[in-house]
Coordinates of C-alpha atoms and ligand atoms in Angstrom, one line a residue:
X1 CA 129.0 41.7 110.0
X2 CA 130.0 44.3 107.5
X3 CA 132.5 47.1 107.6
X4 CA 133.3 49.6 104.9
X5 CA 136.5 51.6 104.4
X6 CA 136.1 55.4 104.8
X7 CA 138.6 56.8 102.3
X8 CA 137.4 59.9 100.3
X9 CA 136.6 57.6 97.4
X10 CA 137.1 54.1 96.1
X11 CA 135.8 52.5 99.3
X12 CA 135.3 48.8 99.6
X13 CA 133.1 46.6 101.8
X14 CA 134.5 44.0 104.2
X15 CA 132.1 41.2 104.9
X16 CA 133.0 39.0 107.9
X17 CA 130.7 36.0 108.6
X18 CA 130.1 32.3 108.1
X19 CA 128.9 31.7 104.6
X20 CA 130.0 35.1 103.5
X21 CA 131.0 33.5 100.2
X22 CA 127.4 33.6 99.2
X23 CA 127.9 37.4 98.6
X24 CA 130.7 36.8 96.0
X25 CA 128.3 36.3 93.1
X26 CA 126.9 39.8 93.4
X27 CA 130.4 41.3 93.1
X28 CA 131.6 39.2 90.1
X29 CA 128.5 38.7 88.0
X30 CA 129.0 41.6 85.6
X31 CA 132.6 41.0 84.6
X32 CA 133.5 39.6 81.2
X33 CA 136.1 37.3 82.8
X34 CA 136.6 36.1 86.4
X35 CA 139.6 34.1 87.6
X36 CA 139.7 32.5 91.0
X37 CA 143.3 32.3 92.1
X38 CA 143.2 29.6 94.7
X39 CA 145.9 28.4 97.2
X40 CA 146.5 24.7 96.7
X41 CA 145.7 23.6 100.3
X42 CA 142.5 25.6 100.2
X43 CA 141.6 24.0 96.9
X44 CA 142.4 20.6 98.4
X45 CA 140.0 21.1 101.3
X46 CA 137.3 23.2 99.5
X47 CA 137.3 22.1 95.9
X48 CA 133.6 21.2 95.7
X49 CA 132.6 24.6 96.9
X50 CA 135.1 26.4 94.6
X51 CA 134.2 24.3 91.6
X52 CA 130.5 25.2 92.2
X53 CA 131.4 28.9 92.3
X54 CA 133.5 28.6 89.2
X55 CA 130.8 26.9 87.2
X56 CA 128.0 29.1 88.5
X57 CA 129.9 32.2 87.4
X58 CA 131.5 30.8 84.3
X59 CA 134.9 31.6 85.9
X60 CA 138.4 30.2 85.5
X61 CA 140.2 28.6 88.4
X62 CA 143.9 28.9 88.8
X63 CA 145.5 26.8 91.6
X64 CA 148.7 28.3 93.0
X65 CA 151.3 26.8 95.3
X66 CA 150.8 27.5 99.0
X67 CA 152.8 30.1 100.9
X68 CA 155.8 32.1 100.0
X69 CA 156.8 29.9 96.9
X70 CA 154.0 31.7 95.1
X71 CA 155.4 35.2 95.9
X72 CA 158.4 35.0 93.6
X73 CA 159.2 36.9 90.4
X74 CA 159.6 33.6 88.4
X75 CA 156.1 32.4 89.5
X76 CA 154.7 35.9 88.9
X77 CA 156.1 35.9 85.3
X78 CA 154.7 32.4 84.6
X79 CA 151.3 33.3 85.9
X80 CA 150.9 36.7 84.3
X81 CA 152.0 35.2 80.9
X82 CA 149.4 32.4 81.2
X83 CA 146.7 35.0 82.0
X84 CA 147.7 37.1 79.1
X85 CA 147.5 34.0 76.9
X86 CA 143.8 33.7 77.8
X87 CA 143.3 37.1 76.0
X88 CA 141.6 38.6 79.0
X89 CA 140.3 42.2 78.7
X90 CA 140.4 44.9 81.4
X91 CA 136.9 43.9 82.3
X92 CA 138.4 41.0 84.3
X93 CA 138.2 40.4 88.0
X94 CA 140.8 38.3 89.9
X95 CA 139.6 36.7 93.1
X96 CA 142.2 35.7 95.6
X97 CA 141.2 32.6 97.6
X98 CA 143.7 31.8 100.3
X99 CA 145.9 33.3 103.1
X100 CA 148.1 36.4 103.0
X101 CA 150.4 34.8 100.4
X102 CA 147.6 34.2 97.9
X103 CA 146.2 37.6 98.6
X104 CA 149.4 39.5 98.2
X105 CA 150.3 37.7 95.0
X106 CA 146.9 38.0 93.4
X107 CA 146.6 41.6 94.3
X108 CA 150.0 42.3 92.7
X109 CA 148.9 40.4 89.6
X110 CA 145.7 42.5 89.4
X111 CA 147.6 45.7 89.9
X112 CA 149.9 44.9 87.0
X113 CA 147.8 42.9 84.5
X114 CA 146.9 45.2 81.6
X115 CA 147.9 48.1 83.9
X116 CA 145.3 47.1 86.5
X117 CA 142.2 45.0 86.7
X118 CA 139.8 44.6 89.6
X119 CA 140.4 42.1 92.4
X120 CA 138.5 40.7 95.4
X121 CA 140.0 39.2 98.5
X122 CA 138.6 36.0 99.9
X123 CA 140.8 35.4 102.9
X124 CA 141.0 31.9 104.4
X125 CA 143.4 32.2 107.3
X126 CA 143.3 34.1 110.6
X127 CA 146.3 36.1 109.6
X128 CA 144.5 37.3 106.4
X129 CA 142.1 39.3 108.5
X130 CA 145.1 41.6 108.5
X131 CA 146.7 41.2 105.1
X132 CA 143.4 41.3 103.1
X133 CA 142.7 44.8 104.3
X134 CA 144.7 47.9 103.5
X135 CA 145.7 47.4 99.9
X136 CA 149.3 46.4 100.3
X137 CA 150.0 43.8 97.6
X138 CA 153.3 42.3 96.4
X139 CA 155.9 39.6 96.1
X140 CA 159.3 39.0 97.5
X141 CA 162.7 39.9 96.1
X142 CA 166.1 38.2 96.8
X143 CA 166.8 41.4 98.8
X144 CA 163.9 40.8 101.2
X145 CA 160.2 40.2 101.7
X146 CA 157.5 42.2 100.0
X147 CA 159.9 44.5 98.2
X148 CA 158.2 44.4 94.9
X149 CA 154.6 45.6 95.1
X150 CA 152.0 48.3 95.1
X151 CA 149.2 49.9 97.1
X152 CA 146.2 48.6 95.3
X153 CA 142.8 48.4 96.9
X154 CA 140.5 45.4 96.4
X155 CA 136.9 45.9 95.3
X156 CA 135.7 43.8 98.3
X157 CA 136.9 41.6 101.1
X158 CA 134.7 38.6 101.6
X159 CA 135.8 36.8 104.7
X160 CA 134.0 33.5 105.0
X161 CA 134.8 32.1 108.4
X162 CA 133.9 28.6 107.4
X163 CA 137.2 28.3 105.7
X164 CA 138.9 28.5 109.1
X165 CA 137.6 25.0 109.9
X166 CA 140.4 23.4 108.0
X167 CA 143.2 25.6 109.2
X168 CA 146.0 23.7 111.1
X169 CA 146.7 24.9 114.7
X170 CA 150.1 26.2 113.8
X171 CA 148.5 28.6 111.3
X172 CA 145.9 29.6 113.9
X173 CA 148.8 30.6 116.2
X174 CA 150.4 32.5 113.4
X175 CA 147.3 34.5 112.7
X176 CA 146.5 35.0 116.3
X177 CA 149.6 37.1 116.8
X178 CA 148.2 39.8 114.6
X179 CA 144.8 39.6 116.3
X180 CA 146.5 40.0 119.7
X181 CA 148.7 42.8 118.3
X182 CA 145.5 44.6 117.3
X183 CA 144.2 44.2 120.8
X184 CA 147.4 45.6 122.2
X185 CA 147.1 48.6 119.9
X186 CA 143.5 49.1 121.1
X187 CA 143.2 49.2 124.9
X188 CA 143.6 47.2 128.1
X189 CA 139.9 46.0 127.9
X190 CA 140.5 44.4 124.5
X191 CA 143.6 42.6 125.8
X192 CA 141.8 41.4 128.9
X193 CA 138.9 40.2 126.8
X194 CA 140.9 38.3 124.3
X195 CA 143.1 36.6 127.0
X196 CA 140.0 35.6 128.9
X197 CA 138.4 34.2 125.8
X198 CA 141.5 32.3 124.8
X199 CA 143.5 31.4 127.9
X200 CA 145.0 28.2 126.5
X201 CA 145.5 26.0 123.4
X202 CA 142.2 24.2 123.8
X203 CA 140.2 27.5 123.8
X204 CA 142.1 29.0 120.9
X205 CA 141.9 25.8 118.8
X206 CA 138.1 25.9 119.2
X207 CA 138.0 29.4 117.7
X208 CA 134.8 30.1 119.6
X209 CA 133.6 33.6 119.0
X210 CA 136.6 34.3 116.8
X211 CA 134.4 36.5 114.5
X212 CA 134.1 39.1 117.2
X213 CA 137.9 39.4 117.6
X214 CA 138.6 39.3 113.9
X215 CA 136.1 42.0 113.4
X216 CA 137.7 44.1 116.2
X217 CA 141.1 43.5 114.6
X218 CA 139.9 44.6 111.2
X219 CA 138.3 47.7 112.8
X220 CA 141.5 48.6 114.5
X221 CA 143.5 48.3 111.3
X222 CA 140.9 50.3 109.3
X223 CA 141.0 53.2 111.8
X224 CA 144.7 53.4 111.2
X225 CA 145.0 52.9 107.4
X226 CA 142.3 55.3 106.5
X227 CA 144.4 58.0 108.2
X228 CA 147.6 56.9 106.6
X229 CA 147.3 54.6 103.6
X230 CA 151.0 54.7 102.5
X231 CA 152.6 54.4 105.9
X232 CA 154.1 57.8 106.4
X233 CA 153.0 58.0 110.1
X234 CA 150.5 56.1 112.2
X235 CA 150.4 53.0 109.9
X236 CA 153.8 52.3 111.3
X237 CA 152.1 51.3 114.6
X238 CA 150.9 48.1 112.8
X239 CA 154.5 47.0 112.9
X240 CA 154.3 46.4 116.6
X241 CA 156.5 43.4 117.3
X242 CA 157.8 43.3 113.7
X243 CA 161.3 44.8 114.1
X244 CA 162.7 41.9 116.1
X245 CA 160.0 39.5 114.7
X246 CA 160.9 40.0 111.1
X247 CA 164.6 39.4 112.0
X248 CA 163.7 36.1 113.7
X249 CA 161.3 35.1 110.9
X250 CA 163.9 35.8 108.3
X251 CA 166.7 33.9 110.0
X252 CA 164.8 30.9 111.2
X253 CA 162.0 30.7 108.5
X254 CA 159.3 30.2 111.1
X255 CA 155.7 31.3 110.5
X256 CA 155.3 35.0 110.5
X257 CA 153.0 35.3 113.6
X258 CA 155.2 32.9 115.7
X259 CA 158.0 35.4 115.2
X260 CA 155.9 38.4 115.7
X261 CA 154.8 37.1 119.1
X262 CA 158.4 36.9 120.2
X263 CA 158.9 40.4 118.8
X264 CA 156.0 41.6 120.9
X265 CA 157.7 40.3 124.1
X266 CA 161.0 41.8 123.1
X267 CA 159.2 45.2 122.5
X268 CA 157.7 45.0 126.0
X269 CA 161.3 44.6 127.4
X270 CA 162.6 47.5 125.4
X271 CA 159.7 49.6 126.6
X272 CA 160.5 48.7 130.2
X273 CA 164.1 49.8 129.7
X274 CA 163.6 53.1 127.8
X275 CA 160.1 54.2 128.6
X276 CA 160.2 53.1 132.2
X277 CA 157.0 51.1 131.7
X278 CA 156.3 48.1 134.0
X279 CA 155.0 45.4 131.6
X280 CA 155.0 42.0 133.4
X281 CA 157.2 40.0 131.0
X282 CA 156.6 36.7 132.8
X283 CA 152.9 37.1 132.3
X284 CA 153.3 37.4 128.5
X285 CA 155.7 34.5 128.3
X286 CA 153.4 32.3 130.4
X287 CA 150.5 33.3 128.1
X288 CA 152.4 32.3 124.9
X289 CA 153.4 29.0 126.6
X290 CA 149.7 28.3 127.5
X291 CA 148.8 28.8 123.9
X292 CA 151.6 26.4 122.9
X293 CA 153.6 28.8 120.8
X294 CA 156.9 27.0 119.8
X295 CA 159.4 29.1 121.7
X296 CA 162.4 26.8 121.5
X297 CA 163.8 29.0 118.8
X298 CA 164.7 31.5 121.5
X299 CA 167.5 29.2 122.6
X300 CA 169.1 29.5 119.2
X301 CA 168.9 33.3 118.9
X302 CA 172.1 35.2 118.7
X303 CA 172.2 39.0 119.1
X304 CA 174.7 40.1 116.5
X305 CA 173.1 38.5 113.5
X306 CA 169.6 39.6 114.6
X307 CA 170.9 43.1 115.0
X308 CA 172.3 43.1 111.5
X309 CA 168.8 42.1 110.3
X310 CA 167.1 44.8 112.4
X311 CA 169.3 47.4 110.8
X312 CA 167.6 46.6 107.5
X313 CA 164.1 47.3 108.9
X314 CA 162.1 49.6 106.6
X315 CA 161.2 51.9 109.5
X316 CA 164.8 52.9 110.2
X317 CA 166.4 56.2 109.2
X318 CA 169.9 57.5 109.3
X319 CA 169.9 57.5 113.1
X320 CA 169.4 53.8 113.2
X321 CA 166.8 51.3 114.4
X322 CA 163.3 52.5 115.0
X323 CA 160.8 50.4 116.9
X324 CA 157.1 50.6 117.7
X325 CA 156.9 50.7 121.5
X326 CA 154.0 50.8 123.9
X327 CA 153.9 53.7 126.4
X328 CA 151.0 51.7 127.7
X329 CA 148.6 49.3 126.2
X330 CA 146.7 51.2 123.5
X331 CA 149.3 54.0 123.4
X332 CA 152.0 53.2 120.8
X333 CA 154.9 55.4 119.6
X334 CA 157.8 55.0 117.1
X335 CA 161.1 55.5 118.8
X336 CA 164.8 55.2 118.1
X337 CA 166.5 52.4 120.1
X338 CA 170.3 52.3 120.3
X339 CA 172.4 49.1 120.0
X340 CA 173.2 48.9 123.7
X341 CA 169.5 49.0 124.7
X342 CA 168.7 46.4 122.0
X343 CA 171.5 44.2 123.3
X344 CA 170.3 44.6 127.0
X345 CA 166.8 43.7 126.0
X346 CA 168.0 40.6 124.2
X347 CA 169.9 39.5 127.3
X348 CA 166.7 39.9 129.4
X349 CA 164.7 38.0 126.9
X350 CA 167.2 35.1 126.9
X351 CA 167.4 35.1 130.7
X352 CA 163.7 34.3 130.8
X353 CA 164.4 31.1 128.9
X354 CA 167.5 29.9 130.8
X355 CA 167.0 26.4 132.1
Ligands
NAD1 N1 149.5 42.8 102.6 C1 149.6 42.9 103.9 O1 149.2 44.0 104.4 C2 150.1 41.8 104.7 C3 150.1 41.9 106.1 C4 150.5 40.8 106.8 C5 151.1 39.7 106.2 N2 151.2 39.7 104.8 C6 151.7 38.5 104.1 O2 150.8 37.4 104.4 C7 151.6 36.2 104.2 C8 151.3 35.3 105.4 O3 149.9 35.0 105.4 P1 149.3 33.7 106.0 O4 149.8 33.5 107.3 O5 147.8 33.7 105.7 O6 150.1 32.6 105.1 P2 149.8 31.7 103.8 O7 149.0 32.4 102.8 O8 151.1 31.2 103.4 O9 148.9 30.5 104.4 C9 149.5 29.7 105.5 C10 149.3 28.2 105.2 O10 147.9 27.9 105.4 C11 147.4 27.2 104.3 N3 146.0 27.6 104.2 C12 145.4 28.8 103.9 N4 144.1 28.7 104.2 C13 143.8 27.5 104.6 C14 142.6 26.8 105.0 N5 141.4 27.5 105.1 N6 142.7 25.5 105.4 C15 143.9 24.9 105.4 N7 145.0 25.4 105.0 C16 145.0 26.7 104.7 C17 148.2 27.7 103.1 O11 148.2 26.8 102.1 C18 149.6 27.8 103.8 O12 150.2 26.6 103.8 C19 153.0 36.6 104.1 O13 153.4 36.5 102.8 C20 153.0 38.1 104.6 O14 154.1 38.8 104.0 C21 150.7 40.7 104.1

């Protein structure tokens, strides 16, 4: 399956299929230098394939630590200096092979190496169906996540679904939150379809027909980002579940998507309070339990510290916290929410988990 962005210029293809990696050669064959920047766990599981690609294309391979440890200024400095030591020219292509962390980091390297060289995303997690599309690249600062970065489009996204075979279930859950979020932003049929396809852990772990849902998720994101690349209006909708979710993620260091799912439930509660919607909170909690999301963290949440963190959310303005809320499934809006409402919603969330 293939999609293409629809910007006015500088569009890029997104190829989503098993064995998509076979397309990589055609995109990298004409560069003077090619560097595969590979997540260490991906390299561990897939080194034969990656070594074959490296030798076939006369490319370099650079293995990077997994996860957020790679998205630091110190690791960025070390890596960019080592690339410069290879005397690369601007006719270089960096290929990110890994999840969102490898993609964000490699994209930022590409955006800044010699004032910009080309890069290609080869996502290997479910979550990266989201992060590899849209051109946001960057690393973390001590002041917060993703605060050092750029908007920098890849030349292609080559999403080989075979990589998902080695993904642990906890990472499947993390990525599934963003797939589910995209369904919520779409319409009620998308949500019913995805809940029917993946009613429980066993079904989700099988990843049966996941290509369809990843494709739909990418399509949803594309529709939004081509209208608003730099997040001045509708791109904010992609933050559904992230206001509360980011606060929980930051405080408890749990995987991004686990926290976003909790944020999605919280957002439903806030919508019920201030938009008079009638979302069935018990249904969503039961669904997360059936998928085996680790929800114990909810017993440890404490409103005041989470509120402090929500005050730092990038969507806020001088009037305070702004959240993405659903008027109905498929109908998001960004709305100010006052502290009393946030606190009330927190109490309702907690009451669903009282023993
Ligand atoms: N740029 C964006 O628009 C955007 C959007 C959402 C999230 N993000 C970023 O994405 C990152 C999260 O992405 P992620 O969830 O993919 O995390 P990740 O890149 O940290 O990968 C998660 C874990 O899975 C391992 N892994 C990756 N692929 C594997 C495979 N095929 N088999 C076995 N193990 C594998 C990694 O080593 C890591 O331990 C965060 O840094 C977040 O800020 C960026």
